[in-house]
Tab-separated table of C-alpha atoms and ligand atoms in Angstrom:
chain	number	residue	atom	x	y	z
A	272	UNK	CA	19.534	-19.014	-19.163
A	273	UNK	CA	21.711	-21.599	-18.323
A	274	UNK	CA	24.315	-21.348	-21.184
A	275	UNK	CA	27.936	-22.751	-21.209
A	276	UNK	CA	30.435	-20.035	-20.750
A	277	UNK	CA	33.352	-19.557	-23.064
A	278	UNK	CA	35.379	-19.624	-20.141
A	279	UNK	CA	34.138	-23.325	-19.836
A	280	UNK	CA	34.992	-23.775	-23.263
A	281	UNK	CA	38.417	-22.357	-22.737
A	282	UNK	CA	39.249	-25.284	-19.507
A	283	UNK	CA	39.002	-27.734	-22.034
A	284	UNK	CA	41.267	-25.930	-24.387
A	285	UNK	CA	43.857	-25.211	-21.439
A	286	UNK	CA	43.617	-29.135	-20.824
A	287	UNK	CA	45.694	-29.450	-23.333
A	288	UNK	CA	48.652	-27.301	-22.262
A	289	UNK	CA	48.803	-26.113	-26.329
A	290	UNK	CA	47.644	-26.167	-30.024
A	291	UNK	CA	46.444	-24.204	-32.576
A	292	UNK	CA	42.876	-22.235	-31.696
A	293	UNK	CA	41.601	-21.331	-34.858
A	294	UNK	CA	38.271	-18.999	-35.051
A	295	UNK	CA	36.014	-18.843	-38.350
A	296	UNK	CA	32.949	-17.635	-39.460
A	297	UNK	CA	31.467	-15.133	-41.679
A	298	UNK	CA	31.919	-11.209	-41.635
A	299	UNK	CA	31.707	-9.506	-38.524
A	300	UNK	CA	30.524	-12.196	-35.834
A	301	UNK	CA	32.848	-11.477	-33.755
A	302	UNK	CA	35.939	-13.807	-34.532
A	303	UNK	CA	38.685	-10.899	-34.031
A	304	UNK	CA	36.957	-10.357	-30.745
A	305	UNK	CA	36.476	-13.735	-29.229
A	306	UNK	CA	40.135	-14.873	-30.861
A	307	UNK	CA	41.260	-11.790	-28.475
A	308	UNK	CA	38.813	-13.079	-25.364
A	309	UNK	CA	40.326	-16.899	-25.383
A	310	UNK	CA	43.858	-15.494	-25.801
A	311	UNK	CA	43.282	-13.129	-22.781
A	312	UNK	CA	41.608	-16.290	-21.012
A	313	UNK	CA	44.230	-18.402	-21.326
A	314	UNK	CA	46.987	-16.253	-20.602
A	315	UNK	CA	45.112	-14.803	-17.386
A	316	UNK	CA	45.426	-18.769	-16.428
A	317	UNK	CA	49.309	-18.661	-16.910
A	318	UNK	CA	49.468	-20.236	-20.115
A	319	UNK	CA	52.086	-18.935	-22.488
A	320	UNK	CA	49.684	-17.838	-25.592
A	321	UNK	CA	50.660	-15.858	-29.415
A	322	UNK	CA	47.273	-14.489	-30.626
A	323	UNK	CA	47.642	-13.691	-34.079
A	324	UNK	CA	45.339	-11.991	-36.328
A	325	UNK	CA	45.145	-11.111	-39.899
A	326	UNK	CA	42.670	-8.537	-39.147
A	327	UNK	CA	43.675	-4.948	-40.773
A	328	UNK	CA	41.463	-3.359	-37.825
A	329	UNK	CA	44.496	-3.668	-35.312
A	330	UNK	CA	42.692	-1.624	-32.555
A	331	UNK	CA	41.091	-4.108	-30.547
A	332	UNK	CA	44.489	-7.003	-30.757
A	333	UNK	CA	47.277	-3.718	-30.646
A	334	UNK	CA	45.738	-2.520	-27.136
A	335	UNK	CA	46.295	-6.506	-25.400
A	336	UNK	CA	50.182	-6.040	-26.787
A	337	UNK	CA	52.322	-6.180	-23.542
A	338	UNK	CA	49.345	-6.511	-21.136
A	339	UNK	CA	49.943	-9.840	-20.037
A	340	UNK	CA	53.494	-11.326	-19.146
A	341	UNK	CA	52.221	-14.346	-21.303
A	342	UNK	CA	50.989	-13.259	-24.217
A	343	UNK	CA	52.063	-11.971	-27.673
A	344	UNK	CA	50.243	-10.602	-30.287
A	345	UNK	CA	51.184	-10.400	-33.750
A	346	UNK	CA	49.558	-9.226	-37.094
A	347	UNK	CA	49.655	-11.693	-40.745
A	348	UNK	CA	49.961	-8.537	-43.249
A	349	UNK	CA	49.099	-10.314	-46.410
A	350	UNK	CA	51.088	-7.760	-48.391
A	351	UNK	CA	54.350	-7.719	-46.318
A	352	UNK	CA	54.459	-11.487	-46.427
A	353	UNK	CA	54.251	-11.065	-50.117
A	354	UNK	CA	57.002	-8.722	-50.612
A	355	UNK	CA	59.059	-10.942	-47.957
A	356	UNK	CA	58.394	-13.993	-49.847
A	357	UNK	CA	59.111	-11.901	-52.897
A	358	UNK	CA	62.447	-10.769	-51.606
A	359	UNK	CA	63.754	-14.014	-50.203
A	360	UNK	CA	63.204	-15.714	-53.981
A	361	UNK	CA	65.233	-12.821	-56.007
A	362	UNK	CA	67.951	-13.450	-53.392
A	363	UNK	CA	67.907	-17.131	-53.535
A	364	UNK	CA	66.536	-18.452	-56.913
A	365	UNK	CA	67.228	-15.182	-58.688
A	366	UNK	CA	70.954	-14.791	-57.864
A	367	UNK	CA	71.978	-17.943	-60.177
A	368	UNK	CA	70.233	-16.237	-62.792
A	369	UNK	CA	71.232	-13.339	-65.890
A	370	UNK	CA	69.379	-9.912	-66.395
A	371	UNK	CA	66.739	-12.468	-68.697
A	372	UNK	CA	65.701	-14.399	-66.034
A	373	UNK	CA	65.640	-12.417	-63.163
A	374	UNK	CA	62.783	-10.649	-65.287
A	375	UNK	CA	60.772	-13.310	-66.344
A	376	UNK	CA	61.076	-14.221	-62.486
A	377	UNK	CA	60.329	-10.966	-61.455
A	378	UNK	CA	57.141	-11.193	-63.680
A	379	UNK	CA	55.962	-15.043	-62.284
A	380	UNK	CA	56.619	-13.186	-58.539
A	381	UNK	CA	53.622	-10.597	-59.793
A	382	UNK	CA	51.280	-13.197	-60.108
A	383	UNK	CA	48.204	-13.290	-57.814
A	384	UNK	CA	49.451	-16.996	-56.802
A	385	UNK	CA	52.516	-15.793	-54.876
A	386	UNK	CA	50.211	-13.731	-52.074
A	387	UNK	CA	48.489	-17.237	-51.216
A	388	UNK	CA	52.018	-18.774	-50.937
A	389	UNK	CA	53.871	-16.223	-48.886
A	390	UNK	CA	50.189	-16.152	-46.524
A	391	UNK	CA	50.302	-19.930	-46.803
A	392	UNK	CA	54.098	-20.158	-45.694
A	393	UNK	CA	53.232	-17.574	-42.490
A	394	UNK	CA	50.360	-19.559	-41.657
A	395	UNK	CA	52.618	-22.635	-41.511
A	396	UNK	CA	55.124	-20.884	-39.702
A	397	UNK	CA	52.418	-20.046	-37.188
A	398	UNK	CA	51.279	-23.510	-37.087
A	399	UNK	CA	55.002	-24.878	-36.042
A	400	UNK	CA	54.589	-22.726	-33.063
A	401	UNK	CA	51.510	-24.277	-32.066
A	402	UNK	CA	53.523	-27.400	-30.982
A	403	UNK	CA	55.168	-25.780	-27.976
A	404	UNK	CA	52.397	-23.241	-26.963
A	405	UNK	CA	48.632	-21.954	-27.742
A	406	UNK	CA	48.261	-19.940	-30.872
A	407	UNK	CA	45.026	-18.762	-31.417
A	408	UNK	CA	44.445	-17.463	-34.425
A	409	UNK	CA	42.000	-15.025	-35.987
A	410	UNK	CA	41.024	-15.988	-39.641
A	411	UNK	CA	39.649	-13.635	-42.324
A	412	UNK	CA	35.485	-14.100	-42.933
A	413	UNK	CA	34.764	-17.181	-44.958
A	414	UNK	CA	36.219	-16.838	-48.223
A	415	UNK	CA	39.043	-16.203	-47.697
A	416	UNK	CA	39.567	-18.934	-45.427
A	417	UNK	CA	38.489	-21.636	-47.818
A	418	UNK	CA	41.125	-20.327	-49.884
A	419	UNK	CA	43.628	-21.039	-47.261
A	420	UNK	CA	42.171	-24.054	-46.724
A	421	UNK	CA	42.700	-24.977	-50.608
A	422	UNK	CA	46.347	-24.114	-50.693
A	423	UNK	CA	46.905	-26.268	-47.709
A	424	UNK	CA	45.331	-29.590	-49.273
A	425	UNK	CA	47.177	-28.696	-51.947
A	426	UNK	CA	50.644	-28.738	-50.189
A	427	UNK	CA	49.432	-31.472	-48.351
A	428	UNK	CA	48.705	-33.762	-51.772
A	429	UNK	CA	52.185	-32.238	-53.514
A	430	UNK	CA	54.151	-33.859	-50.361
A	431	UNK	CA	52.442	-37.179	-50.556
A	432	UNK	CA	52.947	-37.070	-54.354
A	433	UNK	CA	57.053	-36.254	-53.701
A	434	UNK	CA	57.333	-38.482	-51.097
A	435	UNK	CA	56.197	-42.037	-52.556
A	436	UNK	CA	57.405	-44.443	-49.760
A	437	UNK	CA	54.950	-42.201	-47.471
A	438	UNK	CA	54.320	-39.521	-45.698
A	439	UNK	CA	57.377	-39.363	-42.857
A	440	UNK	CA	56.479	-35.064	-41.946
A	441	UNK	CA	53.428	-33.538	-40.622
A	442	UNK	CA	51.726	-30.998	-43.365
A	443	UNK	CA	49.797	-28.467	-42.307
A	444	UNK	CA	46.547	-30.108	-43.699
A	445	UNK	CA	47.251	-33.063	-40.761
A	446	UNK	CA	47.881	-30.504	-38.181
A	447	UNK	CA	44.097	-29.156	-39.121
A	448	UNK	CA	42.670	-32.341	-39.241
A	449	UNK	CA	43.949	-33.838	-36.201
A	450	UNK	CA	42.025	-32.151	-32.740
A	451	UNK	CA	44.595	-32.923	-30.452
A	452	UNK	CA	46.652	-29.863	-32.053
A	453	UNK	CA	44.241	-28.016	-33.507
A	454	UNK	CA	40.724	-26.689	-32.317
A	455	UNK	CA	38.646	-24.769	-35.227
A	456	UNK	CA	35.646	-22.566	-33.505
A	457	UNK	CA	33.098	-21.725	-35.458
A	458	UNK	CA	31.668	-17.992	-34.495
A	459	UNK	CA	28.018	-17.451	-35.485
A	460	UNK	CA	25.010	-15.459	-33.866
A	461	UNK	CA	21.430	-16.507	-32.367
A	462	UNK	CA	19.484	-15.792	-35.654
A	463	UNK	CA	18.410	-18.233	-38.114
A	464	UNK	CA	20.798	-17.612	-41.610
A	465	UNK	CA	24.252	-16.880	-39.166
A	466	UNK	CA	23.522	-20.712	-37.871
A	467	UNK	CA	22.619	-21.692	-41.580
A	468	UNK	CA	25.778	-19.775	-42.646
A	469	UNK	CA	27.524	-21.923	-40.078
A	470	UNK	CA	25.857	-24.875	-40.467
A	471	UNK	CA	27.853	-25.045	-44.341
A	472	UNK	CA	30.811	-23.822	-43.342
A	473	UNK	CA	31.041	-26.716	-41.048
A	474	UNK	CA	30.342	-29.055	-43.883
A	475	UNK	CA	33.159	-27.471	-46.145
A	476	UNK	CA	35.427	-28.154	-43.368
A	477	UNK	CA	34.109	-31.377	-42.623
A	478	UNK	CA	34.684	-31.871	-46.762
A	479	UNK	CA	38.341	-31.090	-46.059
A	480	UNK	CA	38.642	-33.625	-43.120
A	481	UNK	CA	38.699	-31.298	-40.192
A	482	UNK	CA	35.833	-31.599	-37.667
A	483	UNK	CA	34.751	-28.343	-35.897
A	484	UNK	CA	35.630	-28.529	-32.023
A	485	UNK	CA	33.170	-26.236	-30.808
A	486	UNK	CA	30.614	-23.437	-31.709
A	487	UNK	CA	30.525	-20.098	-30.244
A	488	UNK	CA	27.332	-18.090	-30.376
A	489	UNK	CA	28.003	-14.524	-29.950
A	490	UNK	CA	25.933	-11.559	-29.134
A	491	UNK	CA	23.488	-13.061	-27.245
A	492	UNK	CA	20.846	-10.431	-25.866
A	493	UNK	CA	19.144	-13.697	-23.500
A	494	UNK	CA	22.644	-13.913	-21.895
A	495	UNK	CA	22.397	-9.643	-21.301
A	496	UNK	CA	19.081	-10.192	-19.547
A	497	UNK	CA	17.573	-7.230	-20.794
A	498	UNK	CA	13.916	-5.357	-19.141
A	499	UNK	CA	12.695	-4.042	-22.233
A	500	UNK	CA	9.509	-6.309	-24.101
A	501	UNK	CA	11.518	-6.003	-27.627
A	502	UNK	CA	14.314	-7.313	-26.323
A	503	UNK	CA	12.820	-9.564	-23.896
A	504	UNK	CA	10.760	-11.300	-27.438
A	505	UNK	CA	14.639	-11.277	-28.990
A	506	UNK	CA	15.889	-13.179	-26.457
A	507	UNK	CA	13.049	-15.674	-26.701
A	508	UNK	CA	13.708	-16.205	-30.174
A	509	UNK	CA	17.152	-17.038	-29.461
A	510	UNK	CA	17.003	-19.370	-26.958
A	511	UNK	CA	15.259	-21.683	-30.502
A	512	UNK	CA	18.351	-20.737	-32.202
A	513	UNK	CA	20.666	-21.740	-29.398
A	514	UNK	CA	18.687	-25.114	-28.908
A	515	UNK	CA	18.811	-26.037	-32.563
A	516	UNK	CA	22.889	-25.451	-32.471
A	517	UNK	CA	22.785	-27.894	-29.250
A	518	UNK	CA	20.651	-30.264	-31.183
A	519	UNK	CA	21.476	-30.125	-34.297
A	520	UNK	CA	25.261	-28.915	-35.042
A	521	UNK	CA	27.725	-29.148	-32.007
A	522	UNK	CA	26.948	-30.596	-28.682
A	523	UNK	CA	29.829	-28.392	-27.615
A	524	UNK	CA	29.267	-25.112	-27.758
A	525	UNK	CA	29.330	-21.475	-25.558
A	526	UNK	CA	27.526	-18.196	-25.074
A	527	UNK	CA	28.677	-14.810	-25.127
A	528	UNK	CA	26.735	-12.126	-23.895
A	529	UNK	CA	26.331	-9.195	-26.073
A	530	UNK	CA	28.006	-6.510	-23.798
A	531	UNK	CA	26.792	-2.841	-24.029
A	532	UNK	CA	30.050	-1.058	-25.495
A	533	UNK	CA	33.000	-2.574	-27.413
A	534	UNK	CA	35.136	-4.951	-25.950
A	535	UNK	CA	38.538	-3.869	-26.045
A	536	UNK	CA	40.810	-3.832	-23.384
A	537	UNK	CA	41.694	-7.314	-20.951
A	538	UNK	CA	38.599	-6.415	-18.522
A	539	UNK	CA	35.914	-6.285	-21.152
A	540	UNK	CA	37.178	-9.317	-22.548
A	541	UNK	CA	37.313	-11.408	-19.478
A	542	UNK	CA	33.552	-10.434	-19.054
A	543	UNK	CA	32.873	-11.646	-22.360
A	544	UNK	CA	34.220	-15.021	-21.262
A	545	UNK	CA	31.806	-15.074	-18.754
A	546	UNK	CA	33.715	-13.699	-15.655
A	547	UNK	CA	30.618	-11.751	-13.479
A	548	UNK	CA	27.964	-13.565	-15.785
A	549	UNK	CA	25.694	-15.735	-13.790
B	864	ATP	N1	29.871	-9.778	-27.484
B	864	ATP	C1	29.975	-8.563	-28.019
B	864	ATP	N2	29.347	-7.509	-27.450
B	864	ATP	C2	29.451	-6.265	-28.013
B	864	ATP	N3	30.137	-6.001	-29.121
B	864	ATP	C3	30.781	-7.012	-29.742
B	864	ATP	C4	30.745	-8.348	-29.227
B	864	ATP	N4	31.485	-9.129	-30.052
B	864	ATP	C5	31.949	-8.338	-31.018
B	864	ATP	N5	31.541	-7.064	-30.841
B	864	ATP	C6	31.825	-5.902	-31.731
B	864	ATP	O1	31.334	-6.238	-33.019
B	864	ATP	C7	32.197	-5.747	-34.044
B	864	ATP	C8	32.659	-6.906	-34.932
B	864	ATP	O2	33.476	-7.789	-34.150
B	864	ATP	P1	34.816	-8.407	-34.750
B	864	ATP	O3	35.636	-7.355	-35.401
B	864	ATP	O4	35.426	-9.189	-33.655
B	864	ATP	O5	34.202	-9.370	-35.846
B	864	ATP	P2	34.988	-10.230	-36.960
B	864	ATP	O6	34.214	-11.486	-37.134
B	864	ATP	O7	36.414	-10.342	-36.601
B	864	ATP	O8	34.823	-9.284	-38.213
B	864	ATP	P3	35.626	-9.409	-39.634
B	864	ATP	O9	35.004	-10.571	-40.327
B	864	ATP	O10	35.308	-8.100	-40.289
B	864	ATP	O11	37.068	-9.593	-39.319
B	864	ATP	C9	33.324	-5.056	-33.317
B	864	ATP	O12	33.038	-3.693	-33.272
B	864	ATP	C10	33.303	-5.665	-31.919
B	864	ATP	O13	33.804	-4.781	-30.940
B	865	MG	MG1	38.106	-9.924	-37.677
């Protein structure tokens, strides 16, 4: 098979010397991984990269920390942001205040809203970064980012709405939307309801004004080559699945081999990115 490589994928990322690489896609496709691969990729290349994750399994992101001169790696704990955000508003907002309404405070900072603003406020810190080098960044399955996704239109309409004569800063909604600074890959798999999955998660984004930059299909079993008939019919059946995403979804798009152990560590993921893949 005569797939693109997400090492191809990753020169026309590098092209741009930096931006925001953001990887979605449902539960367990592989985003934590590849969001690893293109930061290794890039940073094998010279480019100065922060690959951030908000993936509680650390073990695969923790190993890459120091590996490369280039590259950082960070961690978005959605809990310590909260009780950072937490902290910083009792010791700015709450010190003008009596005993009274430090509590009632204290009891608005309990609400379920203030996680989504103290993730929102690290993902925009994150996204500042992106202006000066890559930051690719590993998003939680689905869900979760929609929700993201909501807070950030909503900042993006409060702004407009404060700021009548027009819009004179960059939100983080425009960063999203515009692909010179930020590149969202969609991770699926070869099989017919991870594409469909795919497939509406690209039309939610589209709904928020950000256009997918590429897909990635992970996993393949074609790209592994493999002897055995069952596997040999499997990677029939996805070459279908890979021609329908060509046709039908992204004309950009790459192929990652499903390897035989876990990728962890900077060799592994190089191979994933198609280094000693013909
Ligand atoms: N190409 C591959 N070949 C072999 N194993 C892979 C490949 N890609 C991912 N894996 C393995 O599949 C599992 C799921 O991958 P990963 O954690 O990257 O998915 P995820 O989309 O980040 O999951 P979650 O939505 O839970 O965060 C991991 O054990 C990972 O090592
Ligand atoms: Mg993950």
């Amino acid at each position: 098979m005569n797939a693109p490589t997400l090492s191809e994928l990753v020169d026309g990322i590098a092209a741009d010397g930096h931006g925001l690489v953001m990887l979605m896609g449902k539960g367990g496709v592989g985003k934590t991984t590849l969001a690893a691969a293109i930061a290794v990729e890039l940073a094998h290349r010279g480019l100065p990269v922060h690959l951030t994750t908000s993936d509680p399994a650390a073990h695969l992101t923790e190993t890459l920390n120091g590996a490369l001169d280039n590259l950082t790696v960070s961690r978005i704990d959605p809990h310590a942001e909260t009780e950072r955000y937490r902290q910083h508003v009792l010791e700015t907002k709450g010190a003008k205040l009596d005993a009274q309404g430090r509590a009632l405070l204290e009891e608005d900072l309990r609400s379920p809203c203030t996680e989504e603003i103290a993730v929102f406020q690290a993902f925009s810190r994150i996204i500042r970064e992106a202006g000066k080098k890559f930051v690719v960044m590993d998003t939680a399955p689905t869900g979760h980012t929609l929700l993201l996704l909501d807070a950030t239109g909503a900042y993006h309409r409060e702004v407009e709405r404060q700021m009548s004569s027009g819009l004179h800063y960059l939100t983080p909604m425009m960063q999203l939307q515009d692909p010179k600074r930020t590149k969202v890959l969609l991770v699926t798999l070869a099989e017919t309801t991870p594409v469909l999955e795919a497939a509406n998660l690209q039309v939610d984004l589209r709904r928020a004004g950000i256009e997918p930059w590429a897909w990635i299909i992970n996993n393949s079993v074609a790209l592994a080559q493999p002897h055995s008939p069952l596997l040999r019919q499997r990677a029939l059946n996805e070459l279908d699945k890979i021609a329908s995403v060509a046709d039908g979804y992204s004309q950009r798009y790459a192929v990652v081999p499903l390897l035989k152990k876990e990728p962890v560590g900077i060799d592994c993921l190089l191979e994933l990115s198609g280094y000693g893949v013909d």
